[in-house]
């Protein structure tokens, strides 16, 4: 049952949507994600007035904390990491609904205590039997937690219509498997307990404002769509570069690598949004079906030793700081072959995109932190200038700057002022910071709110996840059979094989 505020016209999508009475249970509450993103996002929602009085936050973990200890932990996390300022009165109201349940995932009595705590909150706090279970835990814990939720009756009525009243939803964090086969198994385990309509898979890139703006840019304007195809676009570059290293993340990252960590999810989702056809409406099923069509039509360009690249960062400089290579980072094996840089070439078999390569790349310890999508256009078919006049003219490009300097750049040639005709590239910029006075919410604020509202548009369904693995698996197998990744110096733009990959086709990577 979806809660609607009787004072608001539900058809007006500009009005803030406020969650109905509900409890959010977080498993893995002692983890980094919970502390840095989830708890602060819950507070930010409360501070923006988007959570109802009947809201509760329940932590579940092994530590022997009291409700008060946990509340203190949440408050520290909020003070350190929330986006909006700390307000005592908001905190006090939120804190009244904070509970902690101590236990192991395999412990029946702990889940029975959780059920008891939720029953109590339903009555005393008014959470009305609406429960979201956030699994911020490693995927090998999913089966046990799902099984326990089923055994303890906490997942009862997880279907779309629950005659008992109240809804049950499960939120899962990536990695959704490590290849197609394991993803299918994981989806089966989760779907055994929670039907697909109650599963919310987090891909936090879809919660970013700039990513949602891809749809507005494409489908609310007349200007760009006529050029959005193989007649005009030469190729597309999707870059997610990070300057941070992997110190402290060996447990998660070693053996996983850059492609599984972000290409399988974030970058292929960005590609789907850029390449999809116009949906007939913004209903979740329409959006999902357009993304599914693109992912079904996408595959890696071969031969993979020429069209993919991978690397591992060695020692180097990050700004003025001397940094170690991956193999010297704490917790990584000295012989680790985990890649920290990956690039692939994808083709999409459709009339719109035939012959247009999509280059996807990501890496740690690169020159700077930047995520962008660049549509690089073909050159004008004819240039009525002497060659020397256009020596400095590059390809036109439309760049969606996802972060950190959020906005859109249009790059085109312009006459250099003076007596001669010389054409050079210039940029025309739209910047969120200048155009809007409101700051963008954090991705997790948007996504947690959408879970509580039961709004699934921004969550990939199991078919998207499986199709993304189908695209990536051949590269993973190819790399696994080909020894150690090439080392690149920290602070640079990655391995030389990545440059060679584009040079073969006469193209170069952008240096954002
Ligand atoms: C996560 C990856 O999904 O995204 C991390 O696991 C990465 O390795 C992070 O650092 C980057 O997120 P953002 O929002 O800072 O670009």
XYZ file of C-alpha atoms and ligand atoms in Angstrom:
528
model
C 0.000 0.000 0.000
C 1.507 3.383 -0.963
C 0.996 6.226 1.475
C -0.189 9.471 -0.074
C -0.356 12.822 1.562
C -3.962 14.015 1.142
C -2.863 17.670 0.982
C -0.813 17.165 -2.141
C -1.871 16.454 -5.688
C -0.008 13.201 -6.415
C 0.066 14.030 -10.133
C 2.324 17.043 -9.594
C 5.781 15.456 -9.789
C 7.478 18.709 -8.755
C 6.223 18.413 -5.197
C 8.557 16.715 -2.734
C 7.529 13.144 -2.162
C 7.462 12.199 1.499
C 7.934 8.603 2.608
C 5.116 6.929 4.485
C 5.420 5.230 7.887
C 8.199 2.630 7.686
C 11.189 0.987 9.315
C 14.566 0.665 7.614
C 16.648 -2.254 8.879
C 20.331 -2.131 7.978
C 22.406 -5.317 8.053
C 26.133 -4.612 8.005
C 25.694 -1.506 10.034
C 29.295 -1.544 11.255
C 30.607 -1.278 7.689
C 32.146 1.660 5.909
C 29.184 2.211 3.576
C 26.701 2.436 6.445
C 28.860 4.966 8.292
C 29.855 7.121 5.310
C 26.662 7.023 3.214
C 23.597 5.227 4.581
C 23.178 6.707 8.072
C 24.028 10.249 6.923
C 21.546 9.901 4.032
C 18.775 8.860 6.439
C 19.485 11.927 8.565
C 19.604 14.208 5.491
C 16.177 12.919 4.447
C 14.855 13.609 7.948
C 16.404 17.069 7.865
C 14.734 17.809 4.527
C 11.379 16.806 6.024
C 11.055 13.767 3.750
C 10.650 11.144 6.476
C 7.382 10.776 8.385
C 7.052 10.860 12.184
C 6.436 7.094 12.034
C 9.941 6.243 10.867
C 12.431 3.900 12.539
C 16.038 2.942 11.825
C 17.138 -0.466 13.060
C 20.746 -1.654 13.046
C 21.632 -5.345 13.077
C 25.202 -6.491 13.809
C 27.378 -8.758 15.940
C 28.619 -6.036 18.303
C 27.107 -6.027 21.772
C 25.760 -2.504 21.602
C 22.733 -1.110 23.411
C 20.169 1.017 21.559
C 21.920 4.049 23.058
C 25.395 2.913 21.914
C 24.097 2.456 18.383
C 22.365 5.790 18.483
C 25.705 7.406 19.425
C 27.392 5.652 16.484
C 24.731 6.940 14.106
C 25.044 10.446 15.505
C 28.832 10.464 15.013
C 28.410 9.205 11.441
C 25.803 11.894 10.782
C 27.943 14.655 12.255
C 30.944 13.594 10.180
C 29.293 12.770 6.889
C 25.852 14.293 6.467
C 25.338 16.735 3.608
C 22.970 19.051 5.431
C 23.851 20.708 8.740
C 23.246 19.045 12.103
C 20.041 20.214 13.804
C 19.436 18.966 17.320
C 15.640 18.900 17.038
C 15.772 16.805 13.843
C 18.227 14.449 15.463
C 16.140 14.092 18.627
C 13.077 13.084 16.609
C 15.061 10.595 14.522
C 16.841 9.156 17.576
C 13.520 8.229 19.222
C 13.044 5.639 16.458
C 16.582 4.160 16.517
C 16.985 0.558 17.713
C 19.762 -2.022 17.674
C 19.518 -5.801 17.458
C 22.613 -7.825 18.306
C 23.279 -11.123 16.600
C 24.910 -13.338 13.995
C 23.263 -13.912 10.610
C 22.965 -17.623 11.372
C 21.318 -17.092 14.756
C 17.562 -17.825 14.759
C 16.949 -16.092 18.077
C 18.552 -12.872 16.832
C 16.098 -12.738 13.911
C 13.249 -13.530 16.273
C 14.379 -10.565 18.383
C 14.452 -8.446 15.217
C 10.879 -9.502 14.441
C 9.878 -8.611 17.996
C 11.588 -5.206 17.740
C 9.761 -4.449 14.489
C 6.406 -5.507 15.932
C 7.037 -3.206 18.855
C 7.977 -0.303 16.541
C 4.858 -0.897 14.436
C 2.773 -0.325 17.535
C 4.708 2.295 19.477
C 6.314 4.271 16.676
C 3.594 3.717 14.084
C 5.757 2.147 11.378
C 2.630 0.305 10.254
C 4.175 -3.013 9.232
C 6.206 -1.441 6.389
C 9.728 -2.842 6.508
C 12.738 -2.387 4.218
C 15.734 -4.665 4.762
C 19.009 -3.184 3.535
C 21.666 -5.870 2.972
C 24.886 -3.899 3.178
C 26.764 -7.185 3.567
C 29.029 -9.352 1.357
C 27.026 -11.369 -1.182
C 27.971 -14.681 0.438
C 25.815 -13.569 3.394
C 22.722 -12.921 1.175
C 21.435 -16.518 1.231
C 21.602 -16.771 5.053
C 19.995 -13.378 5.663
C 17.231 -13.990 3.097
C 16.586 -17.444 4.555
C 16.388 -15.998 8.080
C 14.000 -13.257 6.970
C 11.798 -15.949 5.503
C 12.031 -18.290 8.523
C 11.235 -15.555 11.025
C 8.209 -14.438 8.996
C 9.783 -11.041 8.338
C 9.499 -11.502 4.575
C 5.862 -12.628 4.725
C 3.697 -10.687 2.353
C 6.662 -9.463 0.287
C 4.504 -9.555 -2.853
C 3.098 -6.360 -4.351
C -0.208 -6.695 -2.502
C 0.040 -7.753 1.087
C -3.393 -8.586 2.487
C -2.000 -8.309 6.015
C -1.194 -4.651 5.335
C 2.310 -3.275 5.165
C 5.016 -3.926 2.601
C 8.345 -5.799 2.732
C 11.247 -4.783 0.514
C 14.834 -5.898 0.285
C 17.693 -3.651 -0.791
C 20.885 -5.246 -2.035
C 24.270 -3.749 -2.707
C 26.652 -4.881 -5.419
C 28.573 -6.982 -6.251
C 25.610 -8.861 -7.744
C 27.740 -11.925 -8.427
C 31.157 -12.109 -10.080
C 30.035 -13.406 -13.472
C 26.817 -14.328 -15.271
C 26.515 -17.745 -13.652
C 26.948 -16.535 -10.069
C 24.621 -13.575 -10.704
C 21.895 -15.949 -11.823
C 22.362 -18.041 -8.677
C 22.256 -14.948 -6.472
C 19.139 -13.609 -8.173
C 17.490 -17.001 -7.700
C 18.337 -17.015 -3.978
C 16.939 -13.515 -3.451
C 13.874 -14.042 -5.666
C 13.071 -17.237 -3.779
C 12.196 -15.065 -0.775
C 11.438 -11.656 -2.314
C 9.583 -11.404 -5.624
C 11.319 -9.155 -8.144
C 8.941 -6.214 -7.445
C 10.212 -6.088 -3.852
C 13.923 -6.230 -4.742
C 15.774 -2.922 -4.959
C 19.320 -3.341 -6.306
C 21.442 -0.322 -5.561
C 23.536 1.147 -8.348
C 24.299 4.453 -6.696
C 25.278 6.072 -10.018
C 21.604 6.026 -10.998
C 20.850 8.132 -7.916
C 23.126 10.955 -9.092
C 21.386 14.066 -10.404
C 23.685 14.350 -13.400
C 22.885 10.780 -14.413
C 19.134 11.380 -14.217
C 19.732 14.508 -16.265
C 20.811 12.343 -19.215
C 17.124 11.587 -19.779
C 16.123 15.243 -19.488
C 18.898 16.356 -21.821
C 17.972 13.790 -24.434
C 14.207 13.648 -24.255
C 13.137 17.137 -23.131
C 15.063 18.931 -25.867
C 14.814 19.079 -29.619
C 18.401 20.198 -30.052
C 20.420 17.053 -29.419
C 18.324 14.076 -30.462
C 18.687 14.578 -34.255
C 22.482 14.239 -33.868
C 22.306 11.350 -31.384
C 23.141 8.537 -33.813
C 25.763 6.994 -36.068
C 25.287 9.636 -38.774
C 26.853 12.264 -36.548
C 28.535 10.523 -33.618
C 32.007 9.114 -34.279
C 32.335 7.367 -30.920
C 31.386 7.680 -27.262
C 33.826 7.745 -24.338
C 32.589 6.957 -20.845
C 35.219 7.646 -18.231
C 35.170 7.051 -14.496
C 38.576 8.072 -13.183
C 39.516 8.136 -9.522
C 42.636 9.482 -7.869
C 42.265 7.393 -4.694
C 44.082 4.108 -4.188
C 42.854 0.904 -2.580
C 44.497 1.106 0.844
C 42.080 -0.477 3.345
C 39.837 -2.096 0.704
C 41.772 -5.301 -0.022
C 39.069 -7.490 1.553
C 36.521 -6.368 -0.987
C 38.655 -5.498 -4.009
C 41.416 -8.117 -4.295
C 40.271 -10.668 -6.850
C 37.367 -8.420 -7.927
C 39.102 -5.657 -9.894
C 38.019 -2.542 -11.732
C 35.810 -4.147 -14.381
C 33.636 -6.074 -11.928
C 33.642 -3.207 -9.439
C 32.334 -0.463 -11.694
C 32.115 -1.346 -15.423
C 29.612 -4.183 -14.938
C 27.254 -1.858 -13.097
C 27.847 1.915 -13.165
C 29.427 2.291 -16.606
C 27.152 -0.119 -18.463
C 24.152 1.613 -16.881
C 25.482 4.986 -18.095
C 25.934 3.486 -21.539
C 22.368 2.154 -21.514
C 20.965 5.585 -20.634
C 22.986 7.272 -23.360
C 22.157 4.698 -26.020
C 18.533 3.757 -25.292
C 15.521 4.791 -27.340
C 12.943 7.210 -25.993
C 10.674 5.394 -23.517
C 6.959 5.711 -24.158
C 6.593 7.022 -20.601
C 8.647 7.370 -17.452
C 6.950 4.388 -15.875
C 9.628 2.091 -14.405
C 8.742 -0.826 -16.671
C 9.108 1.354 -19.793
C 12.483 2.681 -18.719
C 13.715 -0.770 -17.807
C 12.577 -2.280 -21.061
C 14.457 0.367 -23.092
C 17.632 -0.237 -21.093
C 17.208 -3.987 -21.492
C 16.952 -3.597 -25.286
C 20.270 -1.729 -25.408
C 22.042 -4.192 -23.136
C 20.689 -7.102 -25.199
C 22.073 -5.528 -28.363
C 25.489 -4.748 -26.845
C 28.634 -6.866 -27.026
C 32.401 -6.485 -26.848
C 34.269 -5.643 -30.020
C 36.976 -8.221 -30.833
C 39.851 -9.124 -30.912
C 39.969 -8.535 -27.175
C 43.751 -8.138 -26.959
C 43.359 -5.052 -29.160
C 40.002 -3.695 -27.989
C 40.391 -4.020 -24.215
C 43.106 -2.930 -21.809
C 43.837 -3.453 -18.149
C 46.431 -2.243 -15.721
C 47.515 -2.188 -12.106
C 48.861 0.926 -10.415
C 52.475 0.948 -9.376
C 54.153 3.516 -7.109
C 54.059 7.158 -8.123
C 52.883 10.604 -7.096
C 49.364 11.730 -6.315
C 49.753 15.483 -6.387
C 52.569 16.172 -3.948
C 52.146 12.872 -2.084
C 54.327 9.881 -2.809
C 52.137 6.777 -2.990
C 52.774 3.036 -3.090
C 51.668 0.605 -5.761
C 48.790 -1.859 -5.333
C 51.119 -4.724 -4.474
C 52.492 -2.754 -1.523
C 49.044 -1.761 -0.202
C 48.027 -3.423 3.079
C 46.191 -6.681 2.627
C 46.944 -7.236 -1.078
C 48.883 -10.321 -1.997
C 52.306 -9.535 -3.502
C 51.369 -11.582 -6.527
C 47.878 -10.128 -6.964
C 46.766 -9.893 -10.586
C 43.751 -7.736 -9.689
C 43.359 -4.941 -12.226
C 42.879 -1.381 -10.992
C 42.348 -0.057 -14.512
C 40.084 -1.518 -17.178
C 38.922 -0.378 -20.587
C 36.613 -2.112 -23.035
C 35.096 -1.399 -26.457
C 31.388 -2.085 -26.831
C 29.309 -2.121 -29.993
C 25.537 -1.887 -30.095
C 23.776 -3.741 -32.870
C 21.035 -1.290 -33.739
C 20.242 1.066 -36.595
C 21.022 4.044 -34.366
C 24.460 2.879 -33.217
C 25.867 0.522 -35.876
C 29.575 1.269 -36.316
C 29.868 3.618 -33.296
C 32.274 2.251 -30.679
C 31.490 2.938 -27.029
C 34.767 3.092 -25.103
C 34.340 2.506 -21.368
C 37.280 3.024 -19.005
C 37.840 3.254 -15.288
C 40.840 3.334 -13.010
C 42.183 4.051 -9.551
C 45.136 6.350 -8.881
C 44.672 8.211 -12.144
C 45.476 11.877 -12.780
C 42.299 13.202 -11.190
C 38.807 12.257 -10.063
C 36.366 12.743 -12.886
C 33.374 10.926 -14.352
C 32.101 12.038 -17.734
C 30.320 10.847 -20.838
C 31.609 12.352 -24.082
C 29.842 12.041 -27.418
C 32.591 12.772 -29.907
C 31.179 13.859 -33.266
C 32.420 13.171 -36.769
C 34.234 15.940 -38.556
C 32.283 18.191 -40.898
C 32.197 16.420 -44.285
C 33.852 19.406 -45.945
C 35.952 22.267 -44.548
C 36.108 25.303 -46.859
C 39.299 26.532 -45.194
C 43.010 26.139 -45.853
C 44.421 23.270 -43.763
C 46.476 25.677 -41.678
C 43.338 27.558 -40.634
C 41.850 24.470 -38.995
C 45.003 22.849 -37.635
C 43.800 23.496 -34.068
C 40.256 22.269 -34.705
C 39.392 18.979 -33.006
C 36.201 16.959 -33.070
C 33.006 18.590 -31.798
C 31.964 16.994 -28.533
C 29.080 17.007 -26.110
C 30.322 16.157 -22.637
C 28.032 15.262 -19.752
C 30.101 16.030 -16.671
C 28.779 13.570 -14.077
C 31.218 14.705 -11.376
C 32.870 16.485 -9.699
C 32.222 19.720 -11.644
C 28.637 18.736 -12.569
C 27.303 20.103 -15.843
C 27.383 19.823 -19.608
C 30.006 21.113 -22.038
C 29.584 21.623 -25.752
C 32.896 21.809 -27.605
C 33.035 23.320 -31.061
C 35.291 25.372 -33.341
C 35.326 29.161 -33.283
C 37.251 31.876 -35.087
C 40.201 33.220 -33.173
C 39.822 37.023 -33.047
C 42.152 38.808 -35.464
C 42.694 39.635 -39.095
C 43.233 36.047 -40.233
C 40.809 33.114 -40.276
C 42.010 30.659 -37.695
C 39.618 28.186 -36.080
C 40.156 26.726 -32.661
C 38.119 24.651 -30.176
C 36.123 26.499 -27.536
C 33.773 25.307 -24.791
C 30.255 26.354 -23.953
C 29.400 25.330 -20.409
C 26.353 24.676 -18.306
C 27.257 24.247 -14.679
C 24.817 23.078 -11.994
C 26.520 25.282 -9.416
C 25.819 28.424 -11.449
C 22.424 27.542 -12.918
C 20.685 26.327 -9.771
C 20.685 27.588 -6.227
C 19.687 24.292 -4.609
C 22.454 21.781 -3.934
C 21.960 18.308 -5.391
C 20.998 15.569 -2.939
C 23.429 12.694 -2.437
C 22.659 9.605 -4.525
C 21.872 7.557 -1.409
C 19.305 10.095 -0.208
C 17.382 9.732 -3.434
C 17.684 5.956 -3.523
C 16.723 5.295 0.108
C 13.737 7.610 -0.308
C 12.707 5.735 -3.466
C 12.919 2.405 -1.618
C 10.607 3.733 1.098
C 8.254 5.116 -1.550
C 8.319 1.860 -3.530
C 9.490 3.727 -6.630
C 11.669 1.296 -8.638
C 12.745 3.396 -11.681
C 16.317 3.915 -10.545
C 17.030 0.302 -9.606
C 18.342 -2.221 -12.172
C 16.243 -5.373 -12.439
C 17.777 -8.865 -12.496
C 17.666 -9.029 -16.304
C 19.813 -5.883 -16.603
C 22.321 -7.307 -14.142
C 22.547 -10.602 -16.005
C 22.829 -8.918 -19.421
C 25.665 -6.726 -18.120
C 27.589 -9.802 -17.006
C 26.962 -11.413 -20.367
C 28.622 -8.402 -22.020
C 31.604 -8.324 -19.661
C 32.330 -12.028 -19.092
C 34.388 -12.572 -22.295
C 36.804 -9.788 -21.243
C 37.130 -11.231 -17.729
C 37.884 -14.683 -19.149
C 40.330 -13.243 -21.654
C 42.239 -11.353 -18.952
C 42.207 -14.303 -16.555
C 44.003 -16.339 -19.230
C 46.584 -13.628 -19.889
C 48.706 -13.243 -16.765
C 49.591 -10.040 -14.973
C 48.050 -6.673 -15.893
C 50.407 -3.973 -17.163
C 51.738 -1.697 -14.416
C 51.087 2.043 -14.733
C 52.542 4.791 -12.627
C 50.183 6.255 -10.024
C 49.014 9.754 -10.940
C 49.123 9.102 -14.707
C 46.259 8.248 -17.070
C 46.696 4.481 -17.029
C 48.583 1.783 -18.964
C 50.053 2.364 -22.411
C 47.941 -0.522 -23.745
C 44.860 1.659 -23.173
C 46.311 4.400 -25.373
C 47.277 1.840 -27.996
C 43.726 0.485 -27.933
C 42.361 3.785 -29.263
C 45.337 4.718 -31.417
C 44.723 1.621 -33.542
C 41.541 3.259 -34.760
C 43.088 6.731 -35.090
C 41.402 8.034 -31.921
C 42.672 9.267 -28.562
C 41.288 9.321 -25.038
C 40.130 12.647 -23.751
C 42.260 14.124 -20.976
C 39.488 15.615 -18.844
C 31.746 2.198 -5.862
C 32.985 1.393 -6.083
O 30.641 1.554 -6.420
O 31.878 3.486 -6.450
C 34.206 2.122 -5.569
O 32.886 0.146 -5.415
C 34.263 3.533 -6.117
O 35.400 1.418 -5.901
C 32.931 4.242 -5.894
O 35.303 4.228 -5.457
C 32.926 5.614 -6.540
O 31.738 6.267 -6.261
P 31.605 7.832 -6.501
O 30.182 8.123 -6.231
O 32.549 8.474 -5.529
O 32.016 8.083 -7.910
